[in-house]
Coordinates of C-alpha atoms in Angstrom, one line a residue:
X1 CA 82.4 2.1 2.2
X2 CA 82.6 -1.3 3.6
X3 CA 83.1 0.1 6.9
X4 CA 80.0 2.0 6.6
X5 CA 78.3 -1.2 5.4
X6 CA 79.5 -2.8 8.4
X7 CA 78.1 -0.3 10.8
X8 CA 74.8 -0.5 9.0
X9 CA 74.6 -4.1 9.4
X10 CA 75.3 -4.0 13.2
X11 CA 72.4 -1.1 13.8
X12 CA 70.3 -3.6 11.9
X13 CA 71.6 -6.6 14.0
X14 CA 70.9 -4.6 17.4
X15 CA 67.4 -2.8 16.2
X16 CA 66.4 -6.7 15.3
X17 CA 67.3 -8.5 18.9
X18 CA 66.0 -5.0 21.2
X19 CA 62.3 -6.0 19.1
X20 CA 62.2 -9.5 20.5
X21 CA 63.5 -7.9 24.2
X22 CA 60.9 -5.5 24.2
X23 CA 57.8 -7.4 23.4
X24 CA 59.1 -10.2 25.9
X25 CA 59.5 -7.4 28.1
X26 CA 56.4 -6.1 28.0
X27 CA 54.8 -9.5 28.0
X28 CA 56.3 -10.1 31.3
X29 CA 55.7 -6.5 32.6
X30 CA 51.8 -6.7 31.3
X31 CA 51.9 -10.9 33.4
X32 CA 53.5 -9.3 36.2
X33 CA 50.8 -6.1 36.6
X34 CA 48.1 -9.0 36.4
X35 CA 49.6 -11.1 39.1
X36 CA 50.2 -7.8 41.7
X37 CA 46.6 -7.0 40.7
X38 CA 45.4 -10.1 41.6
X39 CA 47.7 -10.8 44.8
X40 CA 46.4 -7.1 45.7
X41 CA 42.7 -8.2 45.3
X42 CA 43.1 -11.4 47.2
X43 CA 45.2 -9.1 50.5
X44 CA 42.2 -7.1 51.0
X45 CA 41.1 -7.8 54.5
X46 CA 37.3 -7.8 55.7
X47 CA 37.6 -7.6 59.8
X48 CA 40.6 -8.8 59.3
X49 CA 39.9 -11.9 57.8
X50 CA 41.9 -12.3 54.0
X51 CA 39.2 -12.5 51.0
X52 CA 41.5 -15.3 50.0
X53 CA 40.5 -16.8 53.1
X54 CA 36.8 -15.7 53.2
X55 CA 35.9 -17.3 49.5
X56 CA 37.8 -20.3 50.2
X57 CA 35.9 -20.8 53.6
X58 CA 33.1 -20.0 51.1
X59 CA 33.6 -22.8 48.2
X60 CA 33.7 -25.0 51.2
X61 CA 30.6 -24.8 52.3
X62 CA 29.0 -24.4 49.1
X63 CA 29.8 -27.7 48.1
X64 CA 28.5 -28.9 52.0
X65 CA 25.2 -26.9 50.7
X66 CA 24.9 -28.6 47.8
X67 CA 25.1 -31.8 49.5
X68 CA 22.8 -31.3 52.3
X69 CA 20.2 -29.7 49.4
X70 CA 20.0 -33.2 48.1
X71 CA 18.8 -31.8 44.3
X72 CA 16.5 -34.3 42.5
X73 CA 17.8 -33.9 39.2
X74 CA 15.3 -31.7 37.6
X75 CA 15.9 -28.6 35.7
X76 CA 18.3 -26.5 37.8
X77 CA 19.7 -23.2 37.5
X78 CA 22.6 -24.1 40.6
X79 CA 21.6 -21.9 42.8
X80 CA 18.0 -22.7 42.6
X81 CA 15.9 -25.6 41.0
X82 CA 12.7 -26.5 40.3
X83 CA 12.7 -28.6 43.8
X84 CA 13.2 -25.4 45.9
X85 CA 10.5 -23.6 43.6
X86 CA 8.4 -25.8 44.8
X87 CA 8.7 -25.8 49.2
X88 CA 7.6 -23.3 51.1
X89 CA 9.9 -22.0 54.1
X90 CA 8.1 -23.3 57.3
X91 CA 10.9 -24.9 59.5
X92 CA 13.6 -23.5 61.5
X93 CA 16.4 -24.4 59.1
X94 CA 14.2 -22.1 56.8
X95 CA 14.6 -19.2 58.8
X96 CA 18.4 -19.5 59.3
X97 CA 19.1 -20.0 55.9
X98 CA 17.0 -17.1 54.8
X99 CA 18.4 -15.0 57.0
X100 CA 22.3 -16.0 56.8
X101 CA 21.8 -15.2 52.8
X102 CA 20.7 -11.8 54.3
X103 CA 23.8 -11.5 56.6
X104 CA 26.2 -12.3 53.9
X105 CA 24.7 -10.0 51.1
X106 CA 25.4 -7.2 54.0
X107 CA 29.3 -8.6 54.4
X108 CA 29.4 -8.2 50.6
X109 CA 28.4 -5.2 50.7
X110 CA 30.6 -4.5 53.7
X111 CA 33.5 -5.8 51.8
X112 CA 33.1 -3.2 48.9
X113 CA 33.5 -1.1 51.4
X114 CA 36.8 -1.8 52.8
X115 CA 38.2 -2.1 49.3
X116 CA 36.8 1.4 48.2
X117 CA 37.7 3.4 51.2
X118 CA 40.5 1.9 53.4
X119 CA 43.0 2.8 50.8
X120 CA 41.7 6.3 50.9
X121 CA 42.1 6.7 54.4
X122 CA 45.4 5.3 54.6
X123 CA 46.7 8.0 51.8
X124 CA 44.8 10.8 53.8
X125 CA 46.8 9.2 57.3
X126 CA 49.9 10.0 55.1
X127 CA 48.9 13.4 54.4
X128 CA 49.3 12.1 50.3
X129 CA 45.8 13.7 49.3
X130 CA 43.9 16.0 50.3
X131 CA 41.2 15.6 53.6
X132 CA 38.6 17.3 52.1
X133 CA 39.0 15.2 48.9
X134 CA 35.7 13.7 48.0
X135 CA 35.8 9.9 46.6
X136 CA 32.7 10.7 44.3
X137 CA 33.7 7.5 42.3
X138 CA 33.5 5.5 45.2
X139 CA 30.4 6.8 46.6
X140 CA 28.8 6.1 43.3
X141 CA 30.1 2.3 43.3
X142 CA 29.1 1.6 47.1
X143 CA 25.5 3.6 46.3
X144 CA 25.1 0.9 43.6
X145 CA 26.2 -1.9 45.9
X146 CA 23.9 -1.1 48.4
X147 CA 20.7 -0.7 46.4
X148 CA 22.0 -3.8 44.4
X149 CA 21.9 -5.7 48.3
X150 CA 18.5 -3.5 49.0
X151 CA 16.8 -4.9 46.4
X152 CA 17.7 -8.6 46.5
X153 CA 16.2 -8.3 50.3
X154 CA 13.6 -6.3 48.7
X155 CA 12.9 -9.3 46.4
X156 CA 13.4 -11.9 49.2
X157 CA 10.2 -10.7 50.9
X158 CA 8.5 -11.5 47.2
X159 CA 9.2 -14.9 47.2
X160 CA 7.6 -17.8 49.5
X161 CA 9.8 -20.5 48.5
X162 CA 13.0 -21.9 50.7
X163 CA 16.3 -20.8 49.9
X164 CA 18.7 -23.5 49.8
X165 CA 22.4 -23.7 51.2
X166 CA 23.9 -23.5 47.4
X167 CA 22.0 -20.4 47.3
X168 CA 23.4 -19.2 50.9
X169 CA 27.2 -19.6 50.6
X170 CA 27.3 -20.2 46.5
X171 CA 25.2 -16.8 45.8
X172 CA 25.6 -15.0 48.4
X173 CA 28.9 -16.0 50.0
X174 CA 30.6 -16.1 46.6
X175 CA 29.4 -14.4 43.3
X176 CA 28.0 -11.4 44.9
X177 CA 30.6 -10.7 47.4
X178 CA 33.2 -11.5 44.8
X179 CA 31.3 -9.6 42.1
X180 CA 31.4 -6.2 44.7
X181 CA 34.6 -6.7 45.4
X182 CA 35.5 -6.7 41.8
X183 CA 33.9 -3.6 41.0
X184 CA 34.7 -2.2 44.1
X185 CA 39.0 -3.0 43.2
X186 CA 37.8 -1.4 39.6
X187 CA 36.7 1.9 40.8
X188 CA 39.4 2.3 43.9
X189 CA 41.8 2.0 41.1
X190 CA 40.5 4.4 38.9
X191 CA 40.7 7.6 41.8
X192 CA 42.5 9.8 40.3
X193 CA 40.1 9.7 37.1
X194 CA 37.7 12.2 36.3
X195 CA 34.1 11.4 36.2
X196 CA 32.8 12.2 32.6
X197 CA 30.1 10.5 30.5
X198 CA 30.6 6.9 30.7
X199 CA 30.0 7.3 34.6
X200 CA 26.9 9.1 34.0
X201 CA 25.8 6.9 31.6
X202 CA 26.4 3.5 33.8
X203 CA 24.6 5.0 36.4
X204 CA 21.4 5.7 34.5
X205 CA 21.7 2.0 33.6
X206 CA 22.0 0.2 36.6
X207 CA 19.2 2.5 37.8
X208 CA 16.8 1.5 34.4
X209 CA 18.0 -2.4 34.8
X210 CA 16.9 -2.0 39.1
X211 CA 13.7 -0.8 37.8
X212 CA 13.0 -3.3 35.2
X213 CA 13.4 -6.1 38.2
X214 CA 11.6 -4.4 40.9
X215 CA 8.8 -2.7 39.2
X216 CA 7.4 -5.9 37.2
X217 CA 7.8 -8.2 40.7
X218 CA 6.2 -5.9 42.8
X219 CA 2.9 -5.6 40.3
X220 CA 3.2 -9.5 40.2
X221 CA 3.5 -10.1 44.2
X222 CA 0.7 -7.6 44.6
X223 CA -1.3 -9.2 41.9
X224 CA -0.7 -12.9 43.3
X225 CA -1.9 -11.9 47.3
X226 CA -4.9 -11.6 45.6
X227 CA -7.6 -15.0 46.5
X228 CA -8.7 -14.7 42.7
X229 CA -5.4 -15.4 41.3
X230 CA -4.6 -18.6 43.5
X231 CA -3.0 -21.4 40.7
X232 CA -2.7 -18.5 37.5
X233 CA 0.3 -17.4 35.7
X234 CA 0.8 -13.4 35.7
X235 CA 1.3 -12.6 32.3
X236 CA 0.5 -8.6 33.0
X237 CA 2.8 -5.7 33.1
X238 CA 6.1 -5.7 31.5
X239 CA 5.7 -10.0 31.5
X240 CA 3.7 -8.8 28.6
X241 CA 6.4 -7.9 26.7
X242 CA 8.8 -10.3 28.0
X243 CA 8.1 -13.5 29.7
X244 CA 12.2 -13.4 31.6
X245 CA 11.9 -9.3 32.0
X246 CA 13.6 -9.2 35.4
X247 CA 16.8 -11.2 34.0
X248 CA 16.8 -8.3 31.6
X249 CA 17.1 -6.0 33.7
X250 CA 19.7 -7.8 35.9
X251 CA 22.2 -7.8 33.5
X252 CA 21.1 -4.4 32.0
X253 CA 22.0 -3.1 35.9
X254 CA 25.3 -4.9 35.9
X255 CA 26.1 -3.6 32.7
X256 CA 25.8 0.0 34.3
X257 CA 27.7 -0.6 37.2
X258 CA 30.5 -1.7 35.8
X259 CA 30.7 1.4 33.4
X260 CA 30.1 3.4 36.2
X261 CA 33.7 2.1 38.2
X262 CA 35.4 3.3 34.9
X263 CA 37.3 -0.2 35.0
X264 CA 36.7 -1.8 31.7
X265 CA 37.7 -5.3 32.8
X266 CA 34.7 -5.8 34.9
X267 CA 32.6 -6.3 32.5
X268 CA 33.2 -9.8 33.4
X269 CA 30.6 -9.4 36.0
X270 CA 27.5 -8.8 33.3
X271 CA 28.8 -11.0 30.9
X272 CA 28.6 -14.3 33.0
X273 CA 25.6 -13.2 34.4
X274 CA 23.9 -12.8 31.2
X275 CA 25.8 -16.2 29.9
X276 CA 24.2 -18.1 33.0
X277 CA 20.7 -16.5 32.5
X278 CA 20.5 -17.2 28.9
X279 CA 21.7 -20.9 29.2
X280 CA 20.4 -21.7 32.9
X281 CA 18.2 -19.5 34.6
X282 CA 15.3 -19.2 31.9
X283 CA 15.7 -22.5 31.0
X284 CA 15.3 -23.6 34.2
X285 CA 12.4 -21.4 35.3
X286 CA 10.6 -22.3 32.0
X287 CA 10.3 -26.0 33.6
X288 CA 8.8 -25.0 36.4
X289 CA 6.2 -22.7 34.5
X290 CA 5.0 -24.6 32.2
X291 CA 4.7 -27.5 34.8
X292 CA 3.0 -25.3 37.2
X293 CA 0.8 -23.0 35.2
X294 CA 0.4 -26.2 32.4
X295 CA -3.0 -24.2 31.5
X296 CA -1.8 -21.0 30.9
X297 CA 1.8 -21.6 29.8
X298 CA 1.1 -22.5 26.0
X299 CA -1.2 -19.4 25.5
X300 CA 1.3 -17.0 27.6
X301 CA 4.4 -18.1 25.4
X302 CA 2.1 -17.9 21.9
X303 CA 1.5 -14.4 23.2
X304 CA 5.0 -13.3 24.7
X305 CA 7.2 -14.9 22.4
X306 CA 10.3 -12.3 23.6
X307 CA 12.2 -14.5 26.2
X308 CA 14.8 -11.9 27.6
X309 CA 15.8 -9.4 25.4
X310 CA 13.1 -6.9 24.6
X311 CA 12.1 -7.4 20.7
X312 CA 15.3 -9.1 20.5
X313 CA 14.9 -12.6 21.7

């Protein structure tokens, strides 16, 4: 018996120390699968140039932009302030900037790219899948990475004001090349994945949240070319139910795409975004509102009392 008692004890002992081995185990196994995930991300390679490399060069020149902007200390949003609101793009220094924003939304776009499909055409090089295999995952991702680009030109044509260096290599050399490339690393990770209702589902958001930008700016661009309208606030169309509508339905698009790469993890991307419009971004444009359109402002937001959310908040 006290040989059996002994043996008992000893199962007990080695049962006790394999718990504490195991978890520290898979602790380190679930650190190290972060780390190669992340040192994977960072080796992608745009023409050969690191993203490492790129988004460093980026931060760089961001902080050279915000310099060179010279803000004024008004309400901001840090990529755009109530000082650019207010100037018109006329010089030269205009034009570049507007149209180096342009370039580097169409790098981004070209970076989700490489991510989603070089990998793939490595494996097929190696004969590992099939040729005829069709990426539908990935198509999805970079259809909704291009009509995300599309419509921020789209939008650019909207808007009369300058856009300042922050906004070039901050914006558009940072969040939203980083923000592809994220959901871009999401989806080419989730090949082998069947598409099923989530997928479905994302996409019919991110194609609801494009609308809810695009539809309510348009009818408020056409609506301002008007002579009549010179100095008045638009407070027609969807504004009507919600004064921020458009951040609405940025996040709301963001919130789709993510679903749609089947990667749970990035929905990072939506929740910053919505984060820094909430705290930021309607804060900031509600400054230069109700500064610009001082008339029209205090009626508008007795009216539309919805900031963002619809019937929400």
């Amino acid at each position: 018996r006290a040989r059996a008692s002994c043996l008992v004890l000893a199962r007990l002992g080695a049962l006790r120390l394999r718990r504490p081995m195991a978890a520290a185990s898979s602790g380190t196994g679930a650190a190290g699968a972060l780390r190669r995930g992340l040192g994977e991300f960072a080796s992608h390679r745009a023409a050969g140039v690191p993203l490492w490399s790129f988004f460093s060069l980026m931060v760089v020149l961001s902080a050279l932009g915000h310099h060179l902007d010279q803000p004024d200390g008004g309400a901001s949003a840090f990529f755009i302030d109530n000082k650019t609101r207010r100037m018109v793009h006329t010089t030269v220094f205009d034009h570049i900037r507007y149209w180096l924003k342009v370039v580097l939304l169409v790098v981004s776009v070209y970076i989700e790219y490489g991510i989603l499909f070089r990998p793939l055409e490595a494996l097929k090089q190696k004969k590992d899948v099939s040729r005829s295999t069709f990426a539908l995952r990935e198509w999805i991702c970079l259809f909704c990475g291009a009509a995300f680009v599309a419509r921020v030109v789209l939008q650019m044509v909207f808007w009369s004001r300058i856009i300042s260096w922050v906004e070039v290599f901050a914006e558009a050399g940072i969040i939203i090349p980083l923000s592809l490339a994220s959901l871009g690393f999401g989806a080419a990770r989730k090949r082998a994945a069947a598409i099923g209702a989530m997928e479905v589902i994302g996409v019919i958001l991110f194609l609801v949240g494009t609308y809810l930008i695009v539809w309510p700016e348009y009818t408020r661009h056409l609506w301002k070319r008007d002579p009549a309208n010179a100095g008045r606030l638009y407070v027609g169309g969807l504004f009507g139910v919600c004064r921020h509508i458009n951040y609405f339905g940025e996040t709301l698009s963001f919130v789709g795409f993510a679903m749609a790469t089947s990667a749970w993890w990035n929905v990072w991307i939506p929740m910053v975004m919505g984060a820094g419009l909430i705290l930021f971004s309607v804060p900031e444009l509600d400054a230069y509102l109700s500064s610009k359109y001082a008339a029209d402002w205090v009626a508008y937001t007795q009216d539309v009392q919805c900031q963002m959310i619809p019937f929400v908040w």
